[in-house]
PDB file of C-alpha atoms in Angstrom:
ATOM      1  CA  ASP A   1       0.000   0.000   0.000  1.00 86.00           C
ATOM      2  CA  SER A   2       1.584   3.261  -1.189  1.00 88.00           C
ATOM      3  CA  GLY A   3      -0.462   5.506   1.087  1.00 93.00           C
ATOM      4  CA  VAL A   4      -2.028   7.271  -1.890  1.00 97.00           C
ATOM      5  CA  THR A   5      -5.770   6.789  -2.183  1.00 97.00           C
ATOM      6  CA  GLN A   6      -7.925   7.257  -5.245  1.00 98.00           C
ATOM      7  CA  THR A   7     -11.666   7.215  -5.637  1.00 97.00           C
ATOM      8  CA  PRO A   8     -13.609   5.794  -7.285  1.00 97.00           C
ATOM      9  CA  LYS A   9     -11.901   2.553  -8.302  1.00 97.00           C
ATOM     10  CA  HIS A  10     -14.110   2.120 -11.327  1.00 97.00           C
ATOM     11  CA  LEU A  11     -16.223   4.537 -13.299  1.00 97.00           C
ATOM     12  CA  ILE A  12     -18.504   3.805 -16.217  1.00 97.00           C
ATOM     13  CA  THR A  13     -20.051   6.706 -18.049  1.00 97.00           C
ATOM     14  CA  ALA A  14     -21.295   7.784 -21.439  1.00 97.00           C
ATOM     15  CA  THR A  15     -19.762   9.945 -24.129  1.00 98.00           C
ATOM     16  CA  GLY A  16     -20.257  13.639 -23.568  1.00 97.00           C
ATOM     17  CA  GLN A  17     -20.455  13.311 -19.811  1.00 98.00           C
ATOM     18  CA  ARG A  18     -18.217  14.818 -17.131  1.00 98.00           C
ATOM     19  CA  VAL A  19     -16.526  12.971 -14.286  1.00 98.00           C
ATOM     20  CA  THR A  20     -14.329  13.870 -11.325  1.00 98.00           C
ATOM     21  CA  LEU A  21     -11.548  11.659 -10.048  1.00 98.00           C
ATOM     22  CA  ARG A  22     -10.251  12.200  -6.561  1.00 98.00           C
ATOM     23  CA  CYS A  23      -6.820  11.649  -5.053  1.00 98.00           C
ATOM     24  CA  SER A  24      -5.487  11.900  -1.513  1.00 98.00           C
ATOM     25  CA  PRO A  25      -1.688  12.013  -1.351  1.00 97.00           C
ATOM     26  CA  ARG A  26       0.489  10.361   1.257  1.00 96.00           C
ATOM     27  CA  SER A  27       0.591  12.170   4.542  1.00 95.00           C
ATOM     28  CA  GLY A  28       3.186  14.937   4.305  1.00 93.00           C
ATOM     29  CA  ASP A  29       3.505  14.911   0.527  1.00 95.00           C
ATOM     30  CA  LEU A  30       3.011  18.325  -1.018  1.00 95.00           C
ATOM     31  CA  SER A  31       3.109  17.371  -4.670  1.00 95.00           C
ATOM     32  CA  VAL A  32       0.509  15.470  -6.651  1.00 96.00           C
ATOM     33  CA  TYR A  33       0.790  14.115 -10.173  1.00 96.00           C
ATOM     34  CA  TRP A  34      -1.813  12.729 -12.567  1.00 97.00           C
ATOM     35  CA  TYR A  35      -1.083  10.103 -15.206  1.00 97.00           C
ATOM     36  CA  GLN A  36      -3.164   8.389 -17.856  1.00 96.00           C
ATOM     37  CA  GLN A  37      -2.418   4.786 -18.763  1.00 95.00           C
ATOM     38  CA  SER A  38      -3.910   3.331 -21.907  1.00 91.00           C
ATOM     39  CA  LEU A  39      -2.982   0.379 -24.092  1.00 82.00           C
ATOM     40  CA  ASP A  40      -2.029   2.482 -27.097  1.00 78.00           C
ATOM     41  CA  GLN A  41      -0.426   5.478 -25.367  1.00 78.00           C
ATOM     42  CA  GLY A  42       1.228   3.814 -22.389  1.00 85.00           C
ATOM     43  CA  LEU A  43       1.751   5.813 -19.208  1.00 92.00           C
ATOM     44  CA  GLN A  44       1.423   9.529 -19.949  1.00 94.00           C
ATOM     45  CA  PHE A  45       2.078  12.380 -17.552  1.00 94.00           C
ATOM     46  CA  LEU A  46      -0.824  14.803 -17.414  1.00 96.00           C
ATOM     47  CA  ILE A  47      -0.163  17.442 -14.781  1.00 96.00           C
ATOM     48  CA  GLN A  48       1.627  18.168 -11.500  1.00 95.00           C
ATOM     49  CA  TYR A  49       0.586  20.307  -8.570  1.00 95.00           C
ATOM     50  CA  TYR A  50       2.734  21.443  -5.705  1.00 93.00           C
ATOM     51  CA  ASN A  51       1.110  22.831  -2.575  1.00 94.00           C
ATOM     52  CA  GLY A  52      -1.929  23.997  -4.500  1.00 95.00           C
ATOM     53  CA  GLU A  53      -0.146  25.443  -7.513  1.00 95.00           C
ATOM     54  CA  GLU A  54       0.265  23.954 -10.966  1.00 95.00           C
ATOM     55  CA  ARG A  55       3.957  23.176 -11.554  1.00 92.00           C
ATOM     56  CA  ALA A  56       4.248  21.066 -14.677  1.00 91.00           C
ATOM     57  CA  LYS A  57       1.982  20.192 -17.528  1.00 92.00           C
ATOM     58  CA  GLY A  58       2.155  17.264 -19.906  1.00 91.00           C
ATOM     59  CA  ASN A  59      -0.141  16.003 -22.613  1.00 84.00           C
ATOM     60  CA  ILE A  60      -3.323  17.065 -20.891  1.00 94.00           C
ATOM     61  CA  LEU A  61      -6.295  17.782 -23.119  1.00 95.00           C
ATOM     62  CA  GLU A  62      -8.140  21.080 -22.809  1.00 96.00           C
ATOM     63  CA  ARG A  63     -11.232  19.080 -21.824  1.00 97.00           C
ATOM     64  CA  PHE A  64      -9.351  17.940 -18.735  1.00 97.00           C
ATOM     65  CA  SER A  65      -8.563  20.081 -15.728  1.00 97.00           C
ATOM     66  CA  ALA A  66      -7.206  19.513 -12.271  1.00 98.00           C
ATOM     67  CA  GLN A  67      -6.735  21.288  -9.007  1.00 97.00           C
ATOM     68  CA  GLN A  68      -5.152  20.733  -5.633  1.00 98.00           C
ATOM     69  CA  PHE A  69      -7.026  21.920  -2.587  1.00 97.00           C
ATOM     70  CA  PRO A  70      -5.692  23.435   0.662  1.00 96.00           C
ATOM     71  CA  ASP A  71      -5.871  20.045   2.353  1.00 96.00           C
ATOM     72  CA  LEU A  72      -3.626  18.808  -0.505  1.00 97.00           C
ATOM     73  CA  HIS A  73      -6.087  16.392  -2.018  1.00 97.00           C
ATOM     74  CA  SER A  74      -6.479  16.726  -5.751  1.00 98.00           C
ATOM     75  CA  GLU A  75      -9.233  16.276  -8.284  1.00 98.00           C
ATOM     76  CA  LEU A  76      -9.000  15.574 -11.992  1.00 98.00           C
ATOM     77  CA  ASN A  77     -12.017  16.703 -13.977  1.00 98.00           C
ATOM     78  CA  LEU A  78     -12.682  15.118 -17.344  1.00 98.00           C
ATOM     79  CA  SER A  79     -15.401  16.667 -19.472  1.00 97.00           C
ATOM     80  CA  SER A  80     -17.040  16.057 -22.853  1.00 97.00           C
ATOM     81  CA  LEU A  81     -15.833  12.509 -22.557  1.00 98.00           C
ATOM     82  CA  GLU A  82     -14.952  10.540 -25.652  1.00 97.00           C
ATOM     83  CA  LEU A  83     -14.507   6.808 -26.166  1.00 96.00           C
ATOM     84  CA  GLY A  84     -10.759   7.348 -26.372  1.00 94.00           C
ATOM     85  CA  ASP A  85     -10.661   8.712 -22.837  1.00 96.00           C
ATOM     86  CA  SER A  86     -11.248   5.213 -21.507  1.00 96.00           C
ATOM     87  CA  ALA A  87      -8.104   4.438 -19.531  1.00 96.00           C
ATOM     88  CA  LEU A  88      -6.591   3.958 -16.123  1.00 97.00           C
ATOM     89  CA  TYR A  89      -5.942   7.245 -14.363  1.00 98.00           C
ATOM     90  CA  PHE A  90      -3.264   7.236 -11.722  1.00 97.00           C
ATOM     91  CA  CYS A  91      -2.462   9.773  -9.105  1.00 97.00           C
ATOM     92  CA  ALA A  92       0.979   9.878  -7.527  1.00 96.00           C
ATOM     93  CA  SER A  93       2.487  11.982  -4.790  1.00 96.00           C
ATOM     94  CA  SER A  94       5.927  12.977  -3.594  1.00 93.00           C
ATOM     95  CA  VAL A  95       7.298  15.080  -0.796  1.00 90.00           C
ATOM     96  CA  ASN A  96       8.433  18.252  -2.555  1.00 83.00           C
ATOM     97  CA  GLY A  97       7.894  17.635  -6.246  1.00 80.00           C
ATOM     98  CA  ARG A  98      11.547  17.401  -7.165  1.00 82.00           C
ATOM     99  CA  ALA A  99      12.460  15.137 -10.058  1.00 79.00           C
ATOM    100  CA  VAL A 100      14.736  12.920  -7.961  1.00 81.00           C
ATOM    101  CA  GLU A 101      12.050  12.093  -5.421  1.00 85.00           C
ATOM    102  CA  THR A 102      10.176   8.829  -5.422  1.00 89.00           C
ATOM    103  CA  GLN A 103       6.674   9.192  -6.748  1.00 92.00           C
ATOM    104  CA  TYR A 104       4.209   6.976  -4.911  1.00 94.00           C
ATOM    105  CA  PHE A 105       1.351   5.846  -7.105  1.00 96.00           C
ATOM    106  CA  GLY A 106      -2.203   5.175  -6.045  1.00 97.00           C
ATOM    107  CA  PRO A 107      -4.177   2.129  -7.193  1.00 96.00           C
ATOM    108  CA  GLY A 108      -5.775   4.051 -10.051  1.00 97.00           C
ATOM    109  CA  THR A 109      -9.267   4.772 -11.294  1.00 98.00           C
ATOM    110  CA  ARG A 110     -10.416   2.730 -14.259  1.00 97.00           C
ATOM    111  CA  LEU A 111     -12.622   4.855 -16.505  1.00 97.00           C
ATOM    112  CA  LEU A 112     -14.786   3.292 -19.163  1.00 97.00           C
ATOM    113  CA  VAL A 113     -16.586   5.606 -21.561  1.00 97.00           C
ATOM    114  CA  LEU A 114     -19.409   3.920 -23.490  1.00 96.00           C
TER     115      LEU A 114
ATOM    116  CA  GLN B   1       7.118  11.848 -30.095  1.00 56.00           C
ATOM    117  CA  GLN B   2       8.488   8.973 -28.052  1.00 64.00           C
ATOM    118  CA  GLN B   3      11.282  10.464 -25.978  1.00 89.00           C
ATOM    119  CA  VAL B   4      12.055   7.231 -24.154  1.00 95.00           C
ATOM    120  CA  LYS B   5      12.122   4.054 -26.205  1.00 95.00           C
ATOM    121  CA  GLN B   6      11.899   0.741 -24.397  1.00 96.00           C
ATOM    122  CA  SER B   7      12.491  -2.801 -25.572  1.00 96.00           C
ATOM    123  CA  PRO B   8      11.522  -5.564 -25.660  1.00 97.00           C
ATOM    124  CA  GLN B   9       7.763  -5.247 -25.395  1.00 95.00           C
ATOM    125  CA  SER B  10       7.570  -8.621 -23.700  1.00 97.00           C
ATOM    126  CA  LEU B  11      10.068 -11.039 -22.248  1.00 97.00           C
ATOM    127  CA  ILE B  12       9.904 -14.612 -21.050  1.00 98.00           C
ATOM    128  CA  VAL B  13      12.725 -15.793 -18.798  1.00 98.00           C
ATOM    129  CA  GLN B  14      13.219 -19.025 -16.929  1.00 97.00           C
ATOM    130  CA  LYS B  15      13.505 -18.983 -13.176  1.00 97.00           C
ATOM    131  CA  GLY B  16      17.088 -18.240 -12.203  1.00 97.00           C
ATOM    132  CA  GLY B  17      17.865 -16.530 -15.477  1.00 97.00           C
ATOM    133  CA  ILE B  18      18.801 -12.936 -16.196  1.00 98.00           C
ATOM    134  CA  SER B  19      16.157 -10.506 -17.450  1.00 98.00           C
ATOM    135  CA  ILE B  20      17.415  -7.538 -19.425  1.00 98.00           C
ATOM    136  CA  ILE B  21      15.303  -4.571 -20.455  1.00 98.00           C
ATOM    137  CA  ASN B  22      16.705  -1.722 -22.493  1.00 98.00           C
ATOM    138  CA  CYS B  23      15.800   1.929 -22.821  1.00 98.00           C
ATOM    139  CA  ALA B  24      17.078   4.777 -24.943  1.00 97.00           C
ATOM    140  CA  TYR B  25      16.371   8.453 -24.519  1.00 96.00           C
ATOM    141  CA  GLU B  26      16.669  11.489 -26.762  1.00 93.00           C
ATOM    142  CA  ASN B  27      16.626  14.487 -24.461  1.00 91.00           C
ATOM    143  CA  THR B  28      20.124  15.123 -23.114  1.00 90.00           C
ATOM    144  CA  ALA B  29      18.626  17.360 -20.408  1.00 89.00           C
ATOM    145  CA  PHE B  30      17.246  14.297 -18.619  1.00 91.00           C
ATOM    146  CA  ASP B  31      19.163  13.730 -15.406  1.00 88.00           C
ATOM    147  CA  TYR B  32      17.170  11.186 -13.465  1.00 92.00           C
ATOM    148  CA  PHE B  33      16.299   7.703 -14.665  1.00 95.00           C
ATOM    149  CA  PRO B  34      13.983   5.579 -12.515  1.00 95.00           C
ATOM    150  CA  TRP B  35      12.554   2.144 -13.192  1.00 97.00           C
ATOM    151  CA  TYR B  36       9.039   1.332 -12.063  1.00 96.00           C
ATOM    152  CA  GLN B  37       7.478  -2.081 -11.527  1.00 97.00           C
ATOM    153  CA  GLN B  38       3.761  -2.606 -11.992  1.00 96.00           C
ATOM    154  CA  PHE B  39       1.762  -5.666 -11.003  1.00 95.00           C
ATOM    155  CA  PRO B  40      -1.672  -6.280 -12.521  1.00 92.00           C
ATOM    156  CA  GLY B  41      -4.342  -4.157 -10.884  1.00 89.00           C
ATOM    157  CA  LYS B  42      -1.786  -2.028  -9.043  1.00 92.00           C
ATOM    158  CA  GLY B  43      -0.128   1.303  -9.592  1.00 94.00           C
ATOM    159  CA  PRO B  44       3.540   1.477 -10.604  1.00 95.00           C
ATOM    160  CA  ALA B  45       6.080   1.382  -7.791  1.00 95.00           C
ATOM    161  CA  LEU B  46       9.644   2.656  -7.861  1.00 94.00           C
ATOM    162  CA  LEU B  47      12.126  -0.186  -8.178  1.00 96.00           C
ATOM    163  CA  ILE B  48      15.492   1.504  -8.602  1.00 96.00           C
ATOM    164  CA  ALA B  49      16.803   4.785 -10.018  1.00 94.00           C
ATOM    165  CA  ILE B  50      20.070   6.245 -11.280  1.00 94.00           C
ATOM    166  CA  ARG B  51      21.606   9.644 -11.937  1.00 91.00           C
ATOM    167  CA  PRO B  52      23.851  10.094 -15.001  1.00 88.00           C
ATOM    168  CA  ASP B  53      26.984  10.691 -12.935  1.00 90.00           C
ATOM    169  CA  VAL B  54      27.328   6.962 -12.294  1.00 92.00           C
ATOM    170  CA  SER B  55      27.463   4.106 -14.800  1.00 94.00           C
ATOM    171  CA  GLU B  56      25.908   1.423 -12.636  1.00 96.00           C
ATOM    172  CA  LYS B  57      23.710   1.053  -9.606  1.00 96.00           C
ATOM    173  CA  LYS B  58      22.878  -2.198  -7.897  1.00 96.00           C
ATOM    174  CA  GLU B  59      20.185  -2.956  -5.360  1.00 95.00           C
ATOM    175  CA  GLY B  60      19.882  -6.610  -4.503  1.00 96.00           C
ATOM    176  CA  ARG B  61      19.106  -8.562  -7.662  1.00 97.00           C
ATOM    177  CA  PHE B  62      18.349  -5.397  -9.642  1.00 97.00           C
ATOM    178  CA  THR B  63      21.035  -3.443 -11.492  1.00 97.00           C
ATOM    179  CA  ILE B  64      20.810  -0.385 -13.708  1.00 97.00           C
ATOM    180  CA  SER B  65      23.545   0.096 -16.273  1.00 96.00           C
ATOM    181  CA  PHE B  66      23.824   3.591 -17.706  1.00 96.00           C
ATOM    182  CA  ASN B  67      25.665   4.712 -20.857  1.00 94.00           C
ATOM    183  CA  LYS B  68      25.536   8.490 -21.080  1.00 93.00           C
ATOM    184  CA  SER B  69      27.327   8.785 -24.425  1.00 93.00           C
ATOM    185  CA  ALA B  70      24.948   6.321 -26.058  1.00 95.00           C
ATOM    186  CA  LYS B  71      21.937   7.766 -24.235  1.00 95.00           C
ATOM    187  CA  GLN B  72      20.945   4.286 -23.148  1.00 96.00           C
ATOM    188  CA  PHE B  73      20.213   2.564 -19.873  1.00 97.00           C
ATOM    189  CA  SER B  74      19.127  -0.911 -18.979  1.00 98.00           C
ATOM    190  CA  LEU B  75      17.680  -2.932 -16.145  1.00 98.00           C
ATOM    191  CA  HIS B  76      19.159  -6.302 -15.287  1.00 98.00           C
ATOM    192  CA  ILE B  77      17.287  -8.668 -13.014  1.00 98.00           C
ATOM    193  CA  MET B  78      19.593 -11.404 -11.792  1.00 98.00           C
ATOM    194  CA  ASP B  79      18.287 -14.774 -10.627  1.00 98.00           C
ATOM    195  CA  SER B  80      14.818 -13.900 -11.929  1.00 98.00           C
ATOM    196  CA  GLN B  81      11.950 -15.273  -9.848  1.00 97.00           C
ATOM    197  CA  PRO B  82       8.282 -15.926 -10.664  1.00 97.00           C
ATOM    198  CA  GLY B  83       7.428 -13.110  -8.261  1.00 97.00           C
ATOM    199  CA  ASP B  84       9.276 -10.732 -10.585  1.00 98.00           C
ATOM    200  CA  SER B  85       6.615 -11.292 -13.234  1.00 98.00           C
ATOM    201  CA  ALA B  86       5.244  -7.805 -13.825  1.00 97.00           C
ATOM    202  CA  THR B  87       5.397  -4.915 -16.249  1.00 96.00           C
ATOM    203  CA  TYR B  88       8.520  -2.783 -16.024  1.00 97.00           C
ATOM    204  CA  PHE B  89       8.697   0.828 -17.112  1.00 97.00           C
ATOM    205  CA  CYS B  90      11.794   2.894 -17.558  1.00 97.00           C
ATOM    206  CA  ALA B  91      11.393   6.630 -17.180  1.00 96.00           C
ATOM    207  CA  ALA B  92      13.342   9.839 -17.386  1.00 94.00           C
ATOM    208  CA  SER B  93      12.992  13.357 -16.061  1.00 90.00           C
ATOM    209  CA  LYS B  94      14.971  16.529 -15.579  1.00 84.00           C
ATOM    210  CA  ASN B  95      15.437  18.344 -12.330  1.00 75.00           C
ATOM    211  CA  THR B  96      13.707  21.709 -12.452  1.00 77.00           C
ATOM    212  CA  GLY B  97      13.176  22.599  -8.823  1.00 76.00           C
ATOM    213  CA  THR B  98       9.718  21.610  -7.697  1.00 74.00           C
ATOM    214  CA  ALA B  99       8.525  20.820 -11.198  1.00 76.00           C
ATOM    215  CA  SER B 100       8.846  17.227 -12.282  1.00 81.00           C
ATOM    216  CA  LYS B 101       7.640  15.522 -15.413  1.00 86.00           C
ATOM    217  CA  LEU B 102       8.348  11.809 -15.756  1.00 90.00           C
ATOM    218  CA  THR B 103       8.485  10.525 -19.319  1.00 92.00           C
ATOM    219  CA  PHE B 104       7.848   6.797 -19.381  1.00 94.00           C
ATOM    220  CA  GLY B 105       8.869   4.116 -21.816  1.00 95.00           C
ATOM    221  CA  THR B 106       6.183   1.896 -23.279  1.00 94.00           C
ATOM    222  CA  GLY B 107       6.724  -0.906 -20.778  1.00 95.00           C
ATOM    223  CA  THR B 108       8.026  -4.472 -20.851  1.00 97.00           C
ATOM    224  CA  ARG B 109       5.851  -7.336 -19.712  1.00 96.00           C
ATOM    225  CA  LEU B 110       8.125  -9.848 -17.988  1.00 98.00           C
ATOM    226  CA  GLN B 111       7.071 -13.400 -17.367  1.00 98.00           C
ATOM    227  CA  VAL B 112       9.334 -15.642 -15.321  1.00 97.00           C
ATOM    228  CA  THR B 113       8.550 -19.306 -15.807  1.00 96.00           C
ATOM    229  CA  LEU B 114       9.337 -22.200 -13.482  1.00 92.00           C
TER     230      LEU B 114
END
């Protein structure tokens, strides 16, 4: 158990809908990362937050947004969902967000868009 | 654009054998190279990592070999065990303060047979 929690574990929704994925980092970790894992694209970095502020951005679609709240939990919002958004979404956390730190991954949220 | 190329896609090794997974990167600004291990239904977990100022790092049965001039690094698993059966991802990032963006390889599915 990494100490990172993600809810929900599974999510089934329809195209065009909007969903929110939630992540609670390990106690004491200030930085949160979101990743998308799909069969064709592999593990792709989406976005990083550090103590409430966006710090790094990857291949995140404009339909997707994220935020980190004062209690350090984070939410990833996916809107206007398309079939291709079906994937595993992982949240990870680290202490200070530096590249050399271990990122601890949560168990993921499996999203299925029908 | 695949900045970190990983091979092979899958690997079958007999128990006790050596598993070797290779990665190549393009961005010379990368200065941190972790390997992550992922079991089915779980999030990735850090296995071992290396900085480019050393050519080899060993932790137990796991060794990273790093060739800076060739922009290549590899994971060697000695005395491979059935419990090592998992998907392995190499990754790379550059140290930019509190911003971190891991770029992952496409993964290698390792199966260790009895």
